[in-house]
mmCIF file of C-alpha atoms and ligand atoms in Angstrom:
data_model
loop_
_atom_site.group_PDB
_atom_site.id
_atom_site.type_symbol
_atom_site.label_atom_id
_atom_site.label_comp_id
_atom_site.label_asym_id
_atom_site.label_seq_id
_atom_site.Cartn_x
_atom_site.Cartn_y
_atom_site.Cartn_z
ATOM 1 C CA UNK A 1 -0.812 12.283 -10.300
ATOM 2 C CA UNK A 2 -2.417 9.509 -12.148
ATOM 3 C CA UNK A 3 -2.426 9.233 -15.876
ATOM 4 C CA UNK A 4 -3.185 7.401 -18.808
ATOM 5 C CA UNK A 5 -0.418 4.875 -19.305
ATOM 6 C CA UNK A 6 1.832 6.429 -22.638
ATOM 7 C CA UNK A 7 3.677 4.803 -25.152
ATOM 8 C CA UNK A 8 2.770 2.766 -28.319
ATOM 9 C CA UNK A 9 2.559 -0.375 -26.282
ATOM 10 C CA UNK A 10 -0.555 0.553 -24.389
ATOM 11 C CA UNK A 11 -1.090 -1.060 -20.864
ATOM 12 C CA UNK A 12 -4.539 -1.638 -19.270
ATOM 13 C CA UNK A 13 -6.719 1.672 -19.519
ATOM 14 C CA UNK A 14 -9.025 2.076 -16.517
ATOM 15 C CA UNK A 15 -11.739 0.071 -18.037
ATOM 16 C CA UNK A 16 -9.886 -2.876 -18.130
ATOM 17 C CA UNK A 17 -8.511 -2.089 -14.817
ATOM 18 C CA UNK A 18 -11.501 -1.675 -12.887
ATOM 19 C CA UNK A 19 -13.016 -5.006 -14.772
ATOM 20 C CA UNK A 20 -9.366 -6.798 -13.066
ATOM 21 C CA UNK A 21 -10.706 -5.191 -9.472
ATOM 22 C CA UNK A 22 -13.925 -6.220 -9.995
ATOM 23 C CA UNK A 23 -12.712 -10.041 -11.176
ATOM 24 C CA UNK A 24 -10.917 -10.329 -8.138
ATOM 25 C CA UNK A 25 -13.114 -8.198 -5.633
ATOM 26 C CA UNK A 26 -15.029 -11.310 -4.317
ATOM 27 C CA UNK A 27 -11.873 -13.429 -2.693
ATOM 28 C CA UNK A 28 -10.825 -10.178 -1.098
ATOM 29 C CA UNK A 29 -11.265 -8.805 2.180
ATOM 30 C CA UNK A 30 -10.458 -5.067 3.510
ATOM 31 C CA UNK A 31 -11.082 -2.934 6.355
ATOM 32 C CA UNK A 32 -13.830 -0.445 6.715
ATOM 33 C CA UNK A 33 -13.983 3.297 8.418
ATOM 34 C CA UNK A 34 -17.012 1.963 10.220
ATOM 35 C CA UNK A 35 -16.069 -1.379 10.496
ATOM 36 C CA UNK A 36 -14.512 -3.447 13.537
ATOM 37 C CA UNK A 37 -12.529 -2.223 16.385
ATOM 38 C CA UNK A 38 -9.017 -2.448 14.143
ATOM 39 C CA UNK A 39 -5.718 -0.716 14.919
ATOM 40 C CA UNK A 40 -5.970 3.066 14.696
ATOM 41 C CA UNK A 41 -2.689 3.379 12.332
ATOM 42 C CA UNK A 42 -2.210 -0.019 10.491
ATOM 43 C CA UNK A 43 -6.042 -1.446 10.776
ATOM 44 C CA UNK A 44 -4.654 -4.945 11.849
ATOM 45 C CA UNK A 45 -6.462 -7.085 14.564
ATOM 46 C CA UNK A 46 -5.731 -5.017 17.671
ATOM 47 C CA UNK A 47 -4.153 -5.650 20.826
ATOM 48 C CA UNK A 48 -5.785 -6.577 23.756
ATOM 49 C CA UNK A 49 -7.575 -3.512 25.440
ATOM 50 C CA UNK A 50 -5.711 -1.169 23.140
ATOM 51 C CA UNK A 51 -6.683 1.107 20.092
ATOM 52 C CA UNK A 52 -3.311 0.036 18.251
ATOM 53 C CA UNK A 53 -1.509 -3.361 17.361
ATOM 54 C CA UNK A 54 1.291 -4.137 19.096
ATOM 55 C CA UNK A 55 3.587 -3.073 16.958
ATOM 56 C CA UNK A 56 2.201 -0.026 15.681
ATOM 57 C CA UNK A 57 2.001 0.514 19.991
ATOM 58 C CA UNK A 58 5.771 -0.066 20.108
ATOM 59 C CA UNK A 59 6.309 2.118 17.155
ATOM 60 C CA UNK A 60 4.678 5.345 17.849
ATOM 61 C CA UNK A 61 6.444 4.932 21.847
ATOM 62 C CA UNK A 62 9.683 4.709 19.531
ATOM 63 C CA UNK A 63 9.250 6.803 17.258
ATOM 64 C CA UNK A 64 5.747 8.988 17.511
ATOM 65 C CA UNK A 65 5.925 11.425 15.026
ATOM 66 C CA UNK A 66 8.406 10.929 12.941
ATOM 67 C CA UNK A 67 6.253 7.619 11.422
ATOM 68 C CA UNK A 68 3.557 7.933 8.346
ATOM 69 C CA UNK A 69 0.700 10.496 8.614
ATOM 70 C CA UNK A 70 -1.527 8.151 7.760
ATOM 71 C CA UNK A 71 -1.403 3.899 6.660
ATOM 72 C CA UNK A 72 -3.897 2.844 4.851
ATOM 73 C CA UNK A 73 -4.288 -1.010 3.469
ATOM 74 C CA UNK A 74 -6.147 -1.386 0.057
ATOM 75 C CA UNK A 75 -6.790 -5.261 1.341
ATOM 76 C CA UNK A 76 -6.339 -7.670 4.327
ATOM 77 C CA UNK A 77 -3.789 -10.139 3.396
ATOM 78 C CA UNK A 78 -4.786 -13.688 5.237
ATOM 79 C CA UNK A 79 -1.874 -16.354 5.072
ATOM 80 C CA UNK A 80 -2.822 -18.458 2.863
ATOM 81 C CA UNK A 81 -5.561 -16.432 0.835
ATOM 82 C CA UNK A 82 -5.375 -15.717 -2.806
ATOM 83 C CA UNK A 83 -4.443 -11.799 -2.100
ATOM 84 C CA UNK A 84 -1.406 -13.162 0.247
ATOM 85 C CA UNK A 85 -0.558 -15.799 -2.687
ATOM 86 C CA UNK A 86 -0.191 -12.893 -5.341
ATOM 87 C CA UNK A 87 1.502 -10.856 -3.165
ATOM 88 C CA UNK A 88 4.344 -13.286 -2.952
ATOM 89 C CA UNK A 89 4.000 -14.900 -6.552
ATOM 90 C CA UNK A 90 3.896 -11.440 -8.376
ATOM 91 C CA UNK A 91 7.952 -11.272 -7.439
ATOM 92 C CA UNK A 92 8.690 -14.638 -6.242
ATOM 93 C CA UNK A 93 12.153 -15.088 -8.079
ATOM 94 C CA UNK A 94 11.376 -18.464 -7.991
ATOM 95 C CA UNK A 95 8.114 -18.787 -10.306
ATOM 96 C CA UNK A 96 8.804 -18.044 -14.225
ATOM 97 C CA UNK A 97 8.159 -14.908 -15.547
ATOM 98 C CA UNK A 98 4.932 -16.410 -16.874
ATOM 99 C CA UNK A 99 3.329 -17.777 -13.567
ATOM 100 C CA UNK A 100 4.369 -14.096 -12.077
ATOM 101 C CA UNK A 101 1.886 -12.150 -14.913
ATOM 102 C CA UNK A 102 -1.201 -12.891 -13.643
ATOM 103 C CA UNK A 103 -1.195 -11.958 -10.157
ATOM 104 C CA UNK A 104 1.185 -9.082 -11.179
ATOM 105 C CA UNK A 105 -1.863 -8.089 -13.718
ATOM 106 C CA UNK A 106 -3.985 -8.056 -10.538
ATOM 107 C CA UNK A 107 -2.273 -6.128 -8.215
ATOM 108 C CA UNK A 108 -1.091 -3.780 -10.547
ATOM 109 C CA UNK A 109 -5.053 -2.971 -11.668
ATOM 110 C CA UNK A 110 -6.409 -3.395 -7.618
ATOM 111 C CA UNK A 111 -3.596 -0.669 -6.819
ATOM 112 C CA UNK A 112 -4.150 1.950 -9.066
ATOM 113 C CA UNK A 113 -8.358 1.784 -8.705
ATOM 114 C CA UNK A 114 -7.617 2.128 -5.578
ATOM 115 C CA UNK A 115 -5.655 5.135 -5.719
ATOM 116 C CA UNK A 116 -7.323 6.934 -7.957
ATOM 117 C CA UNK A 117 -11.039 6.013 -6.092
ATOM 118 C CA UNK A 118 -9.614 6.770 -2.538
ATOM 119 C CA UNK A 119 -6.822 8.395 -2.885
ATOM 120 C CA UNK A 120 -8.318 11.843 -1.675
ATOM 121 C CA UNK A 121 -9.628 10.076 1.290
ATOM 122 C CA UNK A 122 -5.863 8.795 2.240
ATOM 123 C CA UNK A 123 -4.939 12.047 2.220
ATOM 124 C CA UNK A 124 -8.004 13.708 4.073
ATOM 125 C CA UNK A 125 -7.342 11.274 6.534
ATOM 126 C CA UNK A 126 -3.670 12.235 7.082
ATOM 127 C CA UNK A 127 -4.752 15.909 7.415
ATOM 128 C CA UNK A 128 -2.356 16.206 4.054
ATOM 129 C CA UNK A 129 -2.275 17.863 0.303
ATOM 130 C CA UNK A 130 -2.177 15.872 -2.294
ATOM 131 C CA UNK A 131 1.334 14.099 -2.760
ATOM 132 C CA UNK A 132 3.593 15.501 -5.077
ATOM 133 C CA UNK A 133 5.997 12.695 -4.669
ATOM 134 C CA UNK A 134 6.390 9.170 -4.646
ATOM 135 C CA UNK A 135 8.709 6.430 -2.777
ATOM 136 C CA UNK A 136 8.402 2.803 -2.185
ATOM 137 C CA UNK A 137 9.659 0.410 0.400
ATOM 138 C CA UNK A 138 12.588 -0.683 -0.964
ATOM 139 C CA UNK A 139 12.342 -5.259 -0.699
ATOM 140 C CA UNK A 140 13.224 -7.032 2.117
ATOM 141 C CA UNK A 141 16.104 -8.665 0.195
ATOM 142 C CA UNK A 142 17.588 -5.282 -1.106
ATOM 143 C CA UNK A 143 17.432 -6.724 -4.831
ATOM 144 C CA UNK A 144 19.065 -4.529 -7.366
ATOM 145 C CA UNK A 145 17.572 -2.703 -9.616
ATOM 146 C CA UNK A 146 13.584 -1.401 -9.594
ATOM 147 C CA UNK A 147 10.965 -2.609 -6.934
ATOM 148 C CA UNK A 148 8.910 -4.851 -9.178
ATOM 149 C CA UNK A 149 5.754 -3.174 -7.879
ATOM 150 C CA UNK A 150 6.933 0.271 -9.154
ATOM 151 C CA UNK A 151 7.584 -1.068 -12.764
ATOM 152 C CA UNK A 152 4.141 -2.121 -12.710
ATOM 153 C CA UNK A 153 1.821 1.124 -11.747
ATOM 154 C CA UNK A 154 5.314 3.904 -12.976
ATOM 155 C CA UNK A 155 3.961 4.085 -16.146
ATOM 156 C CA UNK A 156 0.674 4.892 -14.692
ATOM 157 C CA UNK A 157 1.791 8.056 -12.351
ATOM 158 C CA UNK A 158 3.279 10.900 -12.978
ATOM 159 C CA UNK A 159 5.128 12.568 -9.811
ATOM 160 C CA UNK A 160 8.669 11.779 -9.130
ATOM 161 C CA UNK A 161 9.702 9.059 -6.994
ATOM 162 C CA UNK A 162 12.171 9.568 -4.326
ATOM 163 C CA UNK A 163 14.958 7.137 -4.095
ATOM 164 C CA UNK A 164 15.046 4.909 -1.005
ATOM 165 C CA UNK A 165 18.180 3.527 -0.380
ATOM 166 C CA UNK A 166 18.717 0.304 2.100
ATOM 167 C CA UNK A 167 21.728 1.030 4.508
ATOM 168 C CA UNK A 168 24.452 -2.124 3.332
ATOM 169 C CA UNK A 169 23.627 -5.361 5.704
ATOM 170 C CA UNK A 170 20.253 -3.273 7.090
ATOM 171 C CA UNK A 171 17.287 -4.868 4.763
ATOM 172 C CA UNK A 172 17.343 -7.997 6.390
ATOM 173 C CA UNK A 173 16.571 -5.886 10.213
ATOM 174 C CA UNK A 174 13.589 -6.580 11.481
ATOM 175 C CA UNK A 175 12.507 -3.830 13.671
ATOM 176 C CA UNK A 176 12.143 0.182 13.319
ATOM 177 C CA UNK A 177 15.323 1.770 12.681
ATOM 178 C CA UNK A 178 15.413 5.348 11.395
ATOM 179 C CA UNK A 179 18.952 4.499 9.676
ATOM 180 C CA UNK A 180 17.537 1.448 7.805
ATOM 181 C CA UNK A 181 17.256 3.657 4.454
ATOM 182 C CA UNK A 182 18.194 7.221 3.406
ATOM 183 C CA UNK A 183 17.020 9.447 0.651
ATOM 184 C CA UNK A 184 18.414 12.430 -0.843
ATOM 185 C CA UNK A 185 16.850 15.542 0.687
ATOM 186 C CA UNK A 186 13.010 16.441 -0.025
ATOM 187 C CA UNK A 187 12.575 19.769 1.055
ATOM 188 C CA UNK A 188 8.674 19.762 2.065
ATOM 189 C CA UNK A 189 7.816 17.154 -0.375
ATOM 190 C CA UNK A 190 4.726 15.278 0.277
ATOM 191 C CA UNK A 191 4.762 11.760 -0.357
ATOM 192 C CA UNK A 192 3.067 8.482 -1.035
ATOM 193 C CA UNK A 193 5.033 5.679 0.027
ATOM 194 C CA UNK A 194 3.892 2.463 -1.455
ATOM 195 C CA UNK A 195 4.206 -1.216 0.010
ATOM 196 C CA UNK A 196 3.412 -4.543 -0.771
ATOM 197 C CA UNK A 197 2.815 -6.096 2.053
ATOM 198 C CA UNK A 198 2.441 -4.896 5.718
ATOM 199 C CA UNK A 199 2.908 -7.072 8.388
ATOM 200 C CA UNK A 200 5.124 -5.678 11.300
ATOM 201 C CA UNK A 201 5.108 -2.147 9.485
ATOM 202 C CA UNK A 202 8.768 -2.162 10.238
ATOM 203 C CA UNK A 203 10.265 -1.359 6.831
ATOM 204 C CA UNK A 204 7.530 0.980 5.464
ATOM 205 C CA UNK A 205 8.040 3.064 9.263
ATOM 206 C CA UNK A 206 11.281 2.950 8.933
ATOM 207 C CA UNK A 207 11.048 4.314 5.273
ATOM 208 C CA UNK A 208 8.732 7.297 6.651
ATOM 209 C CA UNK A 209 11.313 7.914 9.205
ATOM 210 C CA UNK A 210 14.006 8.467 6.137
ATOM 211 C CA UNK A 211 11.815 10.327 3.837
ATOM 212 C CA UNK A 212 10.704 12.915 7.116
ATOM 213 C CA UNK A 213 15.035 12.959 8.065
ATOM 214 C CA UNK A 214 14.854 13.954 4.079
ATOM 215 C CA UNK A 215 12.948 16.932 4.517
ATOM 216 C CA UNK A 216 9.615 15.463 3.897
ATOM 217 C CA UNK A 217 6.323 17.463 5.444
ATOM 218 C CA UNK A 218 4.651 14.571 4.952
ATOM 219 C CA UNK A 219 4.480 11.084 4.737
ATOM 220 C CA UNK A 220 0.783 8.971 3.860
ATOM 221 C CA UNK A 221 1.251 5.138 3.321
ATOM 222 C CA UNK A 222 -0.827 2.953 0.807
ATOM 223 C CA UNK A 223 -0.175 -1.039 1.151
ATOM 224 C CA UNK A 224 -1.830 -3.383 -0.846
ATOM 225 C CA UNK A 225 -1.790 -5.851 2.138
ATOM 226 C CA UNK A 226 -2.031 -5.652 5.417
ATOM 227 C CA UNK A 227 -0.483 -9.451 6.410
ATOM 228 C CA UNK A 228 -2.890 -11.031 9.054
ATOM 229 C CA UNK A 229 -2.598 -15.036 10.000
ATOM 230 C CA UNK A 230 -5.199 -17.443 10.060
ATOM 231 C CA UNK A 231 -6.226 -17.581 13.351
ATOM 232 C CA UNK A 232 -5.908 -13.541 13.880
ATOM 233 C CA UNK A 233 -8.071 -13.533 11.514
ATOM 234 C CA UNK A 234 -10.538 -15.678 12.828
ATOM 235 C CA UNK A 235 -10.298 -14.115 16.188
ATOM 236 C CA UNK A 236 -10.879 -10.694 14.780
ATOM 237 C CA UNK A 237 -13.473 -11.750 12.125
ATOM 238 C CA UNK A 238 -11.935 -10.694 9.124
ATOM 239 C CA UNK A 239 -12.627 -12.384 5.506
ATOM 240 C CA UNK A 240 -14.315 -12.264 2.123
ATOM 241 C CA UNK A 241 -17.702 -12.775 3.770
ATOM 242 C CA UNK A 242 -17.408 -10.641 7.172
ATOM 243 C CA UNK A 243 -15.319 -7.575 6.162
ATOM 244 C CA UNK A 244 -15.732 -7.677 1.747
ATOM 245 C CA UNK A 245 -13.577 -5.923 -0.362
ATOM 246 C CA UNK A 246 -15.750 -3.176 -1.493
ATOM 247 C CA UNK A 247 -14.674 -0.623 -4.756
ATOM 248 C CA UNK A 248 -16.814 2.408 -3.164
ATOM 249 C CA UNK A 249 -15.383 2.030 0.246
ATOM 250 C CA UNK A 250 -11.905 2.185 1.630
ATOM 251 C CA UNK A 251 -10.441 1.897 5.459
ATOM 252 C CA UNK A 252 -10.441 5.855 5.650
ATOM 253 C CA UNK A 253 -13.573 6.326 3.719
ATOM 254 C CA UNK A 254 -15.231 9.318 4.184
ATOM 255 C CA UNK A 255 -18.728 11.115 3.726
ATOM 256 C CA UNK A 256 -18.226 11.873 0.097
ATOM 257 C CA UNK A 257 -18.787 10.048 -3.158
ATOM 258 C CA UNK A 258 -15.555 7.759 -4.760
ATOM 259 C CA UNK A 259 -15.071 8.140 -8.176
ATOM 260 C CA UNK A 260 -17.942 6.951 -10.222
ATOM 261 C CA UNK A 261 -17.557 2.871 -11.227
ATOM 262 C CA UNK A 262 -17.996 3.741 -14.311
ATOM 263 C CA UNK A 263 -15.503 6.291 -14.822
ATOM 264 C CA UNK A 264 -13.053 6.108 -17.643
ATOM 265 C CA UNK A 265 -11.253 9.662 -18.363
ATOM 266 C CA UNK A 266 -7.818 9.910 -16.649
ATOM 267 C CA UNK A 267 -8.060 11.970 -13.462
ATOM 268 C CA UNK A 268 -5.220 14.005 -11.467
ATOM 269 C CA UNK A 269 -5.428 14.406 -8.329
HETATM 270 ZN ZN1 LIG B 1 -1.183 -1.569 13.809
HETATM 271 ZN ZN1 LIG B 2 -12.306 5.978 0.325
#
């Protein structure tokens, strides 16, 4: 599924990529398989004296299973950290195009290490194949045209994406609605559904919910953030320094070896 970038104009290789990870690695913090008590599905803070978040609670009552497979968060992003800063400058129509290259650089390079490492464990851990098709959470805003995230890492992959479209007047809802988007039928397709930034899980549920009323068999979720405020993540002891960022680890990680650091050959998976 991942590739070597074509075309004369050559992005980033993997080298360079995993050398942006690595630049960034030490401002970053992420959840761990073995790390703290974290909800089950999103790896949030929990709620009190549950196994899930609040909202991921009131989803699965909603909507139990008809949401994701599996969610998995490449990074925590605190308010206010350098993660949750990119995440908003990289498409912030407000910066110029040249403040939004950096942290567009970043993201694009932390995403697809991270997919390439861990991807096998995102699926393992959703009992799933390997995808063999890609969506993304359409923006909040319903701009026109491509998700600025997918024009990043598309030249990178090599499945299809599946169109997600946002139901007129819906993007702006707020909670889980299973009409919020629609996508032209996927018999049995199995996808990765990418997001940006996670923080009630609304819109990417609500986007599994259209891609398994597609026809999808299944649905794993990859966000580069998972949104958590400052005091949440005091409370839960989350940061650079208590839960690090680490390249051979990932919030599903499994007993088996990531891709070597070193590694430099495109892979498939
Ligand atoms: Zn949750
Ligand atoms: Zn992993």
């Amino acid at each position: 599924m991942l590739d070597e970038a074509p075309g004369t104009a050559q992005p980033p290789g993997w080298t360079e990529l995993r050398a942006l990870v690595r630049a960034q690695r030490l401002v970053l913090s992420a959840p761990r398989s073995s790390g703290a008590d974290l909800c089950l599905v999103c790896h949030g803070p929990p709620g009190q004296g549950s196994p899930l978040c609040f909202q991921c609670d009131l989803h699965r009552q909603c909507a139990g299973g008809s949401l994701a497979d599996v969610v998995v968060p490449v990074a925590f992003a605190v308010k206010g950290s350098p993660h949750a800063r990119q995440l908003w400058q990289y498409k912030s129509g407000r910066l110029p195009a040249a403040a939004r290259a950096v942290p567009a650089t970043m993201l694009r390079a932390l995403l697809l290490v991270f997919l390439r490492d861990h991807g096998p464990c995102v699926w393992r851990a959703g009992g799933i194949r390997a995808p063999n098709q890609l969506a993304m959470v359409p923006t909040a805003r319903g701009r026109p045209g491509i998700h600025p995230l997918r024009a990043l890492i598309g030249p990178y992959l090599t499945a299809p994406w599946a169109e997600l479209a946002a139901r007129p007047g819906g993007e702006q809802a707020r909670d889980l609605d299973p009409d919020r988007f629609a996508a032209k039928v996927l018999p049995d397709a199995r996808v990765l559904l990418i997001d940006d930034t996670w923080t009630t899980g609304a819109s990417a549920q609500s986007a599994a919910m259209a891609l398994r009323r597609a026809g999808a068999r299944s649905v794993a979720t990859v966000v580069l953030g998972r949104h958590v405020g400052v005091a949440q993540a005091e409370r839960a002891g989350l940061g650079p320094a208590s839960t690090p960022f680490r390249l051979g680890s990932c919030a599903v990680h499994g007993h088996h070896a990531a891709a070597p650091d070193h590694a430099a050959a495109p892979t498939t998976l």
